[in-house]
Short mmCIF file of C-alpha atoms in Angstrom, two decimals:
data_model
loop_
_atom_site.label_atom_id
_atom_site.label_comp_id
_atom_site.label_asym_id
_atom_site.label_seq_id
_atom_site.Cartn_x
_atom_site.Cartn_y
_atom_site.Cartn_z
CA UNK A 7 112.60 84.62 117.87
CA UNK A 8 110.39 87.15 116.64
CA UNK A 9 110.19 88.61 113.56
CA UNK A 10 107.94 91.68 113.88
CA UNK A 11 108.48 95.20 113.94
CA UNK A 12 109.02 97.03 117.00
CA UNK A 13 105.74 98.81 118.03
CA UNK A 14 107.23 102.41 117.83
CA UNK A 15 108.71 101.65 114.32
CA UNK A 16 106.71 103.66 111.41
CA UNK A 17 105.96 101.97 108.19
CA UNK A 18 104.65 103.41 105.22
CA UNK A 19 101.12 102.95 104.16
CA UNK A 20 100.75 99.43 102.45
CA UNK A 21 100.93 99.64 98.77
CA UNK A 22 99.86 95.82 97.91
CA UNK A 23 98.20 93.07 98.89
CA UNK A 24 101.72 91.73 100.36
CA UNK A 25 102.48 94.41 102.21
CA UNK A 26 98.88 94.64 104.38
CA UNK A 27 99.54 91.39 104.55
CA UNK A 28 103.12 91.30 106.11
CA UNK A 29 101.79 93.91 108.63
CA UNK A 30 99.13 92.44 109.57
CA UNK A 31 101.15 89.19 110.55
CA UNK A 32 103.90 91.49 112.04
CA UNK A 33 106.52 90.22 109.51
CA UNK A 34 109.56 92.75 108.14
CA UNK A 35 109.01 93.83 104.75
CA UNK A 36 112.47 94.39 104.00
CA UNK A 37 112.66 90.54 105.13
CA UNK A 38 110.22 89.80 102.35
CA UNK A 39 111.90 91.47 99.94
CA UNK A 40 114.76 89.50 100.17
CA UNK A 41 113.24 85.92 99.91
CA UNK A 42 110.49 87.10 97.30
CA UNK A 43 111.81 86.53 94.10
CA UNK A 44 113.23 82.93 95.30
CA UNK A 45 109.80 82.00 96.66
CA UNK A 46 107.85 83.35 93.63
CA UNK A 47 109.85 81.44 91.22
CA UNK A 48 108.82 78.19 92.89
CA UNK A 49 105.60 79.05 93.48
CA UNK A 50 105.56 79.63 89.83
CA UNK A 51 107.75 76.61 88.99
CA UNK A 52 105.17 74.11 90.70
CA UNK A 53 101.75 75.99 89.72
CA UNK A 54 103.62 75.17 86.24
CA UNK A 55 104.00 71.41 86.78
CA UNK A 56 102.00 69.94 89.80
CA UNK A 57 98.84 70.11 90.81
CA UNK A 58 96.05 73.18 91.13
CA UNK A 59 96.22 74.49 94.42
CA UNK A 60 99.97 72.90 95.49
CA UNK A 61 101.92 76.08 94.70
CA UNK A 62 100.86 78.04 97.33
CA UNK A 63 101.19 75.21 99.93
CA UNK A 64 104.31 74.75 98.93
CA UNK A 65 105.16 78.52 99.57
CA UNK A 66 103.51 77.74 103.12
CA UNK A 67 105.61 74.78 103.57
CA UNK A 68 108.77 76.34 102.65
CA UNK A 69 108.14 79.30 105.41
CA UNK A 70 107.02 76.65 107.82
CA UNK A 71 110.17 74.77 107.69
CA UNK A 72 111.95 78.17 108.44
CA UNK A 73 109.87 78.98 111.08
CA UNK A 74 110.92 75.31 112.30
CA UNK A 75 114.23 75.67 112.33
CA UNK A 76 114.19 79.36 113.75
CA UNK A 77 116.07 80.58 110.87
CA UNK A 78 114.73 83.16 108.74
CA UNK A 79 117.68 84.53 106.52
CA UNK A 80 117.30 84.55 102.69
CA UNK A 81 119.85 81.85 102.62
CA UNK A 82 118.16 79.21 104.58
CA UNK A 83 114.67 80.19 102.50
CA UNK A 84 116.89 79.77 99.12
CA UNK A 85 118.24 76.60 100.57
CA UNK A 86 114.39 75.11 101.13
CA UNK A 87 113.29 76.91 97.83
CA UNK A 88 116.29 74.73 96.34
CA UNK A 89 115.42 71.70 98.02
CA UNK A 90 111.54 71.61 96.86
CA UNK A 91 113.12 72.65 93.22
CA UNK A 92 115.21 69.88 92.46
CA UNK A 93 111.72 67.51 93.49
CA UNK A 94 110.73 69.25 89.96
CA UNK A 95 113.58 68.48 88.28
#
């Protein structure tokens, strides 16, 4: 399963960091967009309560366990995003 762009497909210039950064790995933005805000707040959730540097591994972990399972879709993200929040309490 791939999740990149076709090659003739034209994107807009990036406009943030994200963006150059979803292109450069080949991702959809408009995937992005959908799982952002879940995967922001618990990025935010454990840089608030766990230790310095384990919010963005946790962000990797929670993409890696997609990319595991093949699945992709906002709801399976929201369902690991879930599963990492109630750790926190």
């Amino acid at each position: 399963m791939t999740d990149s762009t076709l090659e003739t497909e034209e994107l807009a210039a990036p406009q943030s960091w994200i963006e150059e950064v979803c292109d450069a790995l080949g991702m959809s933005r408009e995937k992005l967009d959908a799982v952002k805000p879940t995967v922001a707040e618990i990025v935010q959730k454990v840089a608030d309560t766990q230790q310095k540097g384990d919010a963005g591994l946790t962000a990797f972990m929670i993409g890696f366990a997609a990319a595991k399972d093949g699945d992709f879709s906002p709801e399976s993200v929201a369902a690991r995003a879930n599963a990492v929040h109630h750790l926190i309490g």
